[in-house]
Amino acid sequence: MNSADSRASIEELHSSSKRIVVVGGGLAGSLEGLFLAKRLGSSYEIRIYEKREDPRLHEGDSGRSINLALSTRGLTALDKVGLSEEVSSQGVPMYGRGIHHSNGQFEIQPYGLSKKGEFLTSISRHVLNCILLNACERAGVNLCFKKACSSIDLANNILYFEESESLALNSSFESTEQDIPWEFDNVSSKFIESEIQRTSDVSFNVNMVKADVIVGADGVFSRVRQILENCTKAKFNYSQVYLPTCYKELTINPTASGSYAMYPNCLHIWPRGRFMLIALPNSDGSFTCTLFMDEDGYAVSFKNIETNEQLLNLFSTYFKDVIPLIPDLLNQYFHSPLSFLLYTQCEPYHFKNNIVLIGDAAHAIVPFYGQGCNLAFEDCRILDELIELHCGKWFDVLQHFSQSRKSNADVIARLALENYLEMAQKTSSRLFLLRKRIQITFSEWFPNTFPSLYRLVSFTNVPYRDAVSLVEKGNSALRKYLICSLCVTTLASFYWIKCLWRTN
């Protein structure tokens, strides 16, 4: 670190202005920075630190980004910061699931109540992130890219950020970072600098930043969360589980005339039991497809698709109608990285009165209910409401946030896991479809007595935990109604038979 950088870093520590630092400039981090700027921008300096380069400088990376399906929870949060219309204009409405059956038939299963015109909005993660970052800049948020959080002095609320032109490519540093015995209560800049010098092929600078409040929004492999986990004084619990299911991303490009190759206003699903293909529409006329399969252990798995012939055999057997839609299927498939799915849980979501985790840093979930982004955006909205409720008393704000969000995040995490079975297997079952139609009919006739779980989750802001409770009460009432109806019908039948017998 040169002397000029050192002086600048030290000046950061002695700054008299109050500061909130958001670690992570992805979807949750950028929206949270915007909420904070609008709520507290007059009394706090708001900064966002992101380890990647500015995503607005290039097109989105393909292969590791399942498209987003924004629902009411996410749009409500965006509306509070004045972005719902702009985001909706960049998305494509999806009114239901478009099921491609193995026999070639296609049908649409509506999402919500037909009279209300309820739909999800499909949008690219990259496009949404760029919209949020632009809004942050307009609101006066300071955006700092290519700065990775390496450590936090929890006693003094000082963050240490490493800067490098090739940080993401330096695998030797990543492996070293996990072995550093961080002393969280007394971190010195000399200690960190000496560790960084192990990777002499890249020039690093260390920035020390004093913060009054730290928001960890740095994703599923959150460094802020790791620091809290490794600090014994935090009494912090954490767990993660990898699914056997993995995925690859493919693209269906627009037709020669620039139009969609399939009906655009639905989420297309090819359910095939233990595996499935989905496709979400983009505003440019393309579809982002995601192939979900187990990595190994079954005849149809990623490990068993290593040649062109094996891939073509898979698609000609199970996804025959997709082959003409992706002329470069072979090239796309074998150049698309294999990505893994996991979900995480931790508790609590905060540390004392100055650190809080939101989004995937607090609760990463699998994508099968389309609620990961919506859950993160709801975090931002709830945190903003709690800041207002508790008049900025951070201890009360963060404690209340942890207590209220933990139980709801656990519920939607479970529902997301269960929904994979529904998407991959049950959507092609006639018995399942009949039951769904009955549920939708009862929900439309008696919405307060027999609410639909999917509708409560996707088209309302009812807390996830309360949504499950309401549906369980409705199911219990429905069972009692059916049992009573059966008993009355049985008694009436016996009475009718008895009358006939007496007549004869």
XYZ file of C-alpha atoms in Angstrom:
504
model
C 0.000 0.000 0.000
C 1.524 3.351 -0.961
C 1.569 6.334 1.399
C -1.169 8.227 -0.434
C -3.565 5.295 -0.195
C -2.639 4.824 3.448
C -3.380 8.470 4.301
C -6.701 8.288 2.450
C -7.624 5.109 4.302
C -6.729 6.592 7.697
C -8.753 9.716 6.947
C -11.752 7.436 6.445
C -11.420 6.317 10.058
C -11.447 9.845 11.463
C -14.371 11.106 9.387
C -16.987 12.754 11.601
C -19.941 12.028 9.306
C -22.212 9.092 10.091
C -21.999 6.304 7.565
C -23.893 3.158 6.600
C -21.951 0.619 4.549
C -23.744 -1.976 2.439
C -21.464 -4.893 1.550
C -22.630 -6.261 -1.797
C -23.984 -4.399 -4.807
C -26.251 -7.093 -6.215
C -30.036 -6.968 -6.179
C -30.556 -6.897 -2.404
C -27.608 -4.592 -1.737
C -28.489 -2.026 -4.379
C -32.165 -1.900 -3.358
C -31.216 -1.620 0.311
C -28.806 1.210 -0.487
C -31.625 2.997 -2.302
C -34.036 2.544 0.625
C -31.420 3.862 3.053
C -30.621 6.861 0.864
C -34.287 7.821 0.646
C -34.922 7.269 4.356
C -31.644 8.403 5.955
C -29.688 10.136 3.207
C -29.863 13.502 4.960
C -28.221 12.190 8.144
C -26.023 9.302 6.915
C -23.594 8.807 4.081
C -24.655 5.637 2.251
C -21.985 3.521 0.557
C -22.198 0.257 -1.374
C -19.068 -1.883 -1.769
C -19.098 -4.588 -4.444
C -16.251 -7.018 -5.184
C -17.148 -7.338 -8.888
C -16.736 -4.674 -11.500
C -19.648 -2.397 -12.342
C -22.180 -4.650 -14.157
C -23.347 -1.658 -16.218
C -20.043 -1.738 -18.108
C -20.834 -5.008 -19.876
C -23.658 -7.324 -20.812
C -24.863 -9.882 -18.297
C -22.952 -13.134 -17.866
C -24.880 -16.159 -19.048
C -24.792 -19.606 -17.520
C -25.228 -18.871 -13.820
C -28.234 -16.595 -13.563
C -31.705 -18.095 -13.522
C -34.158 -15.439 -14.701
C -36.234 -13.692 -12.078
C -40.002 -13.944 -11.660
C -41.029 -10.835 -9.760
C -44.260 -11.124 -7.815
C -46.244 -8.790 -5.572
C -43.693 -8.798 -2.734
C -40.846 -7.696 -4.962
C -42.909 -5.156 -6.884
C -44.263 -3.674 -3.639
C -40.714 -2.973 -2.471
C -39.791 -1.491 -5.856
C -42.907 0.666 -5.791
C -41.869 2.162 -2.446
C -38.687 3.505 -4.047
C -40.486 4.570 -7.230
C -39.137 1.892 -9.579
C -42.021 -0.539 -10.125
C -43.152 1.023 -13.418
C -39.631 1.191 -14.867
C -38.919 -2.410 -13.887
C -42.267 -3.662 -15.190
C -41.628 -1.955 -18.532
C -38.411 -3.978 -18.891
C -40.087 -7.274 -17.993
C -42.560 -9.660 -19.602
C -45.834 -10.630 -17.855
C -46.388 -14.341 -17.243
C -50.018 -15.274 -16.572
C -49.428 -18.944 -15.845
C -47.394 -22.073 -16.395
C -47.152 -23.329 -19.956
C -46.896 -27.101 -19.622
C -45.267 -29.080 -22.437
C -46.437 -32.653 -21.877
C -44.353 -35.603 -23.021
C -47.055 -36.479 -25.594
C -46.555 -33.117 -27.292
C -49.646 -31.407 -25.897
C -49.376 -27.864 -24.546
C -51.644 -26.247 -21.957
C -51.561 -23.164 -19.753
C -52.256 -23.421 -16.034
C -53.183 -19.929 -14.709
C -51.275 -18.586 -11.707
C -53.801 -16.458 -9.871
C -57.455 -15.465 -10.003
C -58.576 -14.894 -13.585
C -60.828 -11.968 -12.625
C -57.921 -10.084 -11.070
C -55.523 -10.652 -13.965
C -52.710 -11.724 -11.654
C -49.312 -12.430 -13.222
C -45.587 -12.682 -12.536
C -43.023 -10.481 -14.270
C -40.055 -12.170 -15.937
C -36.930 -10.006 -16.005
C -33.205 -10.485 -16.437
C -31.172 -10.305 -13.235
C -28.590 -8.161 -15.022
C -31.160 -5.666 -16.330
C -32.760 -5.310 -12.891
C -29.388 -4.835 -11.194
C -28.479 -2.051 -13.623
C -31.797 -0.270 -13.010
C -31.215 -0.378 -9.249
C -27.615 0.856 -9.476
C -28.636 3.777 -11.688
C -31.321 4.693 -9.150
C -28.756 4.499 -6.332
C -26.495 6.977 -8.112
C -29.390 9.368 -8.667
C -30.204 9.151 -4.941
C -26.630 10.046 -3.940
C -25.377 6.590 -2.919
C -21.609 6.176 -3.264
C -20.874 3.066 -5.333
C -17.480 1.391 -4.878
C -16.679 -1.503 -7.230
C -13.842 -4.050 -7.263
C -13.586 -3.858 -3.478
C -13.946 -7.129 -1.588
C -14.579 -7.175 2.151
C -11.780 -9.176 3.774
C -12.410 -8.551 7.456
C -14.326 -6.504 9.996
C -13.049 -5.190 13.305
C -16.255 -5.860 15.238
C -15.125 -3.966 18.310
C -14.551 -0.725 16.412
C -16.868 -1.249 13.434
C -14.083 -0.926 10.871
C -14.300 -2.781 7.571
C -11.270 -3.788 5.519
C -11.637 -3.888 1.751
C -9.110 -5.261 -0.702
C -8.851 -3.782 -4.147
C -7.371 -5.490 -7.169
C -7.727 -5.291 -10.911
C -7.857 -9.087 -11.092
C -9.265 -10.104 -7.742
C -11.803 -12.555 -9.153
C -9.138 -14.311 -11.221
C -6.618 -14.732 -8.444
C -7.348 -18.222 -7.183
C -4.222 -18.303 -5.020
C -5.557 -15.460 -2.915
C -8.966 -17.100 -2.523
C -7.400 -20.243 -1.124
C -5.185 -18.209 1.206
C -8.101 -16.153 2.508
C -9.801 -19.170 4.081
C -6.728 -19.995 6.146
C -6.164 -16.541 7.659
C -6.713 -16.665 11.446
C -8.624 -13.368 11.674
C -8.461 -11.606 15.029
C -11.821 -9.897 14.905
C -11.592 -7.878 18.085
C -8.254 -6.308 17.288
C -7.517 -6.300 13.582
C -4.555 -4.250 12.450
C -3.927 -2.965 8.952
C -0.332 -4.247 9.129
C -1.579 -7.783 9.756
C -3.903 -7.710 6.767
C -1.328 -6.108 4.512
C 1.241 -8.770 5.364
C -1.235 -11.514 4.442
C -2.095 -9.866 1.141
C 1.559 -9.659 0.158
C 1.586 -13.453 -0.205
C 0.066 -12.948 -3.655
C 2.854 -10.862 -5.110
C 1.722 -11.211 -8.731
C -1.202 -8.813 -8.190
C -1.152 -5.326 -6.697
C -3.614 -4.908 -3.811
C -4.690 -1.872 -1.836
C -6.386 -2.105 1.550
C -9.060 0.399 2.468
C -10.180 0.784 6.076
C -13.691 2.161 6.371
C -15.446 3.174 9.575
C -19.193 2.515 9.600
C -21.966 3.156 12.091
C -24.105 0.409 10.579
C -23.081 -2.477 8.295
C -25.539 -4.266 6.010
C -24.345 -7.638 4.758
C -25.927 -8.175 1.345
C -23.044 -10.061 -0.226
C -24.851 -13.177 -1.330
C -24.967 -16.861 -0.516
C -21.234 -17.057 0.288
C -21.362 -13.875 2.357
C -18.053 -12.731 3.839
C -19.900 -10.680 6.463
C -21.781 -13.788 7.576
C -18.545 -15.815 7.670
C -17.011 -13.224 9.963
C -19.970 -13.380 12.337
C -19.901 -17.175 12.223
C -16.209 -17.278 13.154
C -16.617 -14.805 15.997
C -17.454 -16.867 19.077
C -18.920 -13.844 20.854
C -21.651 -13.569 18.219
C -23.362 -16.873 19.237
C -24.147 -17.371 15.588
C -25.676 -20.497 13.986
C -25.245 -21.361 10.322
C -25.996 -24.314 8.065
C -25.994 -24.995 4.332
C -27.266 -27.888 2.233
C -26.390 -28.653 -1.389
C -29.090 -30.280 -3.508
C -28.296 -33.215 -5.800
C -30.048 -31.174 -8.502
C -27.816 -28.986 -10.687
C -28.578 -26.808 -13.682
C -27.329 -25.503 -17.009
C -28.577 -22.420 -18.794
C -29.547 -22.297 -22.476
C -31.059 -19.599 -24.700
C -33.864 -19.662 -27.268
C -33.171 -16.704 -29.549
C -35.858 -14.637 -31.303
C -37.033 -15.710 -34.740
C -35.618 -14.136 -37.907
C -38.383 -11.523 -37.749
C -37.468 -10.676 -34.142
C -40.571 -12.234 -32.587
C -40.854 -14.862 -29.866
C -40.370 -18.486 -30.902
C -43.061 -19.576 -28.390
C -46.003 -17.993 -26.623
C -44.277 -15.366 -24.454
C -46.678 -14.716 -21.573
C -46.107 -17.808 -19.473
C -43.381 -19.740 -17.711
C -42.764 -22.738 -19.960
C -42.136 -26.050 -18.183
C -41.250 -29.452 -19.623
C -41.903 -31.660 -16.530
C -40.210 -35.052 -16.793
C -40.224 -36.556 -13.294
C -36.806 -36.219 -11.688
C -35.711 -33.556 -14.160
C -37.230 -30.675 -16.099
C -36.587 -27.815 -18.476
C -38.031 -24.343 -17.923
C -38.003 -21.212 -20.103
C -38.698 -17.615 -19.079
C -39.312 -14.845 -21.627
C -37.077 -11.801 -22.038
C -38.124 -8.419 -23.385
C -35.815 -8.797 -26.426
C -37.816 -11.741 -27.779
C -35.562 -14.467 -26.396
C -36.158 -17.075 -23.703
C -33.737 -17.989 -20.924
C -33.941 -21.768 -20.462
C -32.738 -23.728 -17.463
C -32.230 -27.495 -17.499
C -32.515 -29.021 -14.009
C -31.187 -32.550 -13.433
C -29.299 -34.524 -10.827
C -25.557 -34.360 -11.200
C -25.186 -38.144 -10.899
C -26.902 -41.280 -9.669
C -29.582 -41.696 -12.338
C -29.671 -42.759 -15.987
C -30.712 -39.210 -16.907
C -28.113 -37.013 -15.209
C -25.484 -34.491 -16.186
C -22.683 -36.992 -15.677
C -24.209 -39.247 -18.336
C -24.301 -36.532 -20.987
C -20.743 -36.193 -22.242
C -21.090 -36.565 -26.016
C -23.113 -34.914 -28.771
C -24.988 -38.160 -29.348
C -25.992 -38.470 -25.683
C -27.244 -34.874 -25.598
C -29.252 -35.218 -28.813
C -30.715 -38.485 -27.551
C -31.826 -36.757 -24.324
C -33.550 -33.904 -26.141
C -35.071 -36.055 -28.896
C -36.542 -38.334 -26.214
C -37.781 -35.772 -23.678
C -37.658 -32.278 -25.254
C -38.187 -32.967 -28.941
C -40.036 -29.690 -29.598
C -37.099 -27.679 -28.216
C -34.502 -28.950 -30.718
C -35.606 -26.732 -33.636
C -35.786 -23.729 -31.282
C -32.078 -24.000 -30.344
C -30.111 -24.653 -33.554
C -26.800 -24.340 -31.685
C -27.884 -26.643 -28.851
C -24.646 -28.625 -28.826
C -22.484 -25.535 -28.607
C -24.644 -23.891 -25.950
C -24.896 -26.960 -23.743
C -21.218 -27.873 -23.659
C -20.117 -24.260 -23.137
C -22.622 -23.580 -20.360
C -21.109 -24.152 -16.902
C -22.716 -26.654 -14.558
C -24.080 -24.757 -11.560
C -25.144 -26.066 -8.185
C -28.141 -25.355 -5.983
C -28.013 -24.902 -2.237
C -29.995 -23.331 0.544
C -28.652 -21.747 3.718
C -30.004 -20.847 7.128
C -28.504 -18.751 9.893
C -29.540 -17.160 13.164
C -29.638 -14.398 14.219
C -29.621 -12.068 11.240
C -27.974 -9.285 13.216
C -25.052 -8.568 15.547
C -25.548 -6.061 18.372
C -26.817 -2.736 17.025
C -24.616 -2.308 13.989
C -24.600 -5.345 11.651
C -27.502 -6.968 9.801
C -27.720 -9.616 7.070
C -30.304 -9.468 4.284
C -31.117 -11.432 1.134
C -29.097 -14.535 0.303
C -26.516 -13.594 2.921
C -29.189 -14.341 5.530
C -31.327 -16.983 3.824
C -30.495 -18.386 0.392
C -33.321 -20.560 -0.947
C -33.729 -22.735 -4.039
C -35.474 -21.082 -7.031
C -38.476 -23.375 -7.409
C -41.078 -21.025 -5.917
C -39.672 -17.960 -7.669
C -39.363 -16.180 -4.319
C -35.610 -15.701 -3.769
C -35.463 -12.177 -5.156
C -38.922 -11.339 -3.819
C -37.882 -12.473 -0.339
C -34.749 -10.306 -0.505
C -36.684 -7.265 -1.705
C -39.212 -7.818 1.070
C -36.288 -7.787 3.521
C -35.417 -4.294 2.292
C -38.992 -3.066 2.630
C -39.468 -4.543 6.108
C -36.137 -3.116 7.312
C -37.164 0.316 6.047
C -40.514 0.076 7.842
C -38.781 -0.967 11.078
C -36.373 1.981 10.872
C -39.422 4.233 10.717
C -41.259 2.305 13.461
C -38.353 2.429 15.915
C -37.259 5.960 14.967
C -33.796 4.811 13.930
C -32.943 3.047 17.213
C -30.724 0.466 15.610
C -30.702 -2.140 18.365
C -34.512 -2.335 18.340
C -34.628 -2.209 14.540
C -32.181 -5.057 13.990
C -33.492 -7.271 16.781
C -37.060 -6.885 15.513
C -35.888 -7.611 11.966
C -34.155 -10.852 13.002
C -37.120 -12.081 14.976
C -39.713 -11.348 12.306
C -37.809 -12.449 9.201
C -36.222 -15.690 10.410
C -39.460 -17.658 10.796
C -40.853 -16.403 7.478
C -37.652 -17.186 5.581
C -37.642 -20.727 6.967
C -41.207 -21.265 5.752
C -40.584 -20.149 2.163
C -37.358 -22.172 2.080
C -39.377 -25.304 2.831
C -42.074 -24.395 0.315
C -39.456 -23.823 -2.391
C -38.017 -27.293 -1.864
C -41.479 -28.875 -1.993
C -42.401 -26.958 -5.147
C -39.683 -28.668 -7.186
C -41.645 -31.915 -6.906
C -44.776 -30.100 -8.074
C -43.053 -28.471 -11.066
C -41.085 -31.534 -12.213
C -43.703 -34.235 -11.630
C -47.176 -33.139 -10.600
C -47.879 -30.492 -13.251
C -48.325 -33.281 -15.811
C -50.616 -35.345 -13.541
C -54.333 -35.240 -14.418
C -55.301 -35.955 -10.816
C -53.112 -33.065 -9.628
C -54.633 -30.736 -12.237
C -58.150 -31.719 -11.164
C -57.313 -30.980 -7.540
C -55.775 -27.622 -8.530
C -58.896 -26.676 -10.499
C -61.067 -27.502 -7.495
C -58.815 -25.405 -5.249
C -58.881 -22.463 -7.664
C -62.669 -22.696 -7.939
C -63.121 -22.718 -4.152
C -60.607 -19.854 -3.847
C -62.566 -17.754 -6.343
C -65.913 -18.516 -4.713
C -64.745 -18.298 -1.076
C -61.386 -16.436 -1.084
C -61.410 -15.788 2.663
C -62.373 -19.325 3.678
C -60.354 -21.361 1.155
C -57.348 -19.243 0.158
C -54.825 -20.546 -2.367
C -51.312 -20.941 -0.973
C -49.685 -20.032 -4.285
C -51.800 -16.906 -4.548
C -51.047 -15.817 -0.964
C -47.321 -16.309 -1.548
C -47.093 -14.750 -4.999
C -49.868 -12.148 -5.180
C -50.137 -10.737 -1.667
C -47.823 -9.386 1.024
C -49.208 -11.710 3.692
C -46.212 -13.027 5.696
C -45.200 -16.498 4.506
C -45.814 -18.012 7.921
C -49.329 -16.529 8.086
C -50.057 -17.680 4.534
C -49.352 -21.303 5.443
C -51.450 -20.977 8.600
C -54.416 -19.538 6.653
C -54.260 -22.334 4.087
C -54.045 -25.004 6.773
C -57.173 -23.560 8.401
C -58.913 -23.510 5.028
C -57.914 -27.103 4.282
C -59.174 -28.153 7.687
C -62.498 -26.424 7.033
C -62.708 -28.027 3.590
C -62.064 -31.491 5.035
C -64.804 -30.951 7.630
C -67.168 -29.737 4.899
C -66.455 -32.786 2.730
C -66.851 -35.178 5.661
C -70.145 -33.569 6.651
C -71.319 -33.658 3.037
C -70.396 -37.333 2.803
C -72.207 -38.123 6.055
C -75.343 -36.246 4.984
C -75.278 -37.935 1.561
C -74.815 -41.353 3.169
C -77.660 -40.818 5.648
C -79.914 -39.502 2.900
C -79.120 -42.550 0.773
C -79.930 -44.930 3.636
C -83.191 -43.066 4.287
C -84.136 -43.201 0.592
C -83.382 -46.939 0.414
C -85.393 -47.528 3.576
C -88.360 -45.651 2.133
C -88.176 -47.671 -1.079
C -88.038 -50.915 0.898
C -91.132 -49.954 2.931
C -93.003 -48.972 -0.231
C -92.283 -52.317 -1.815
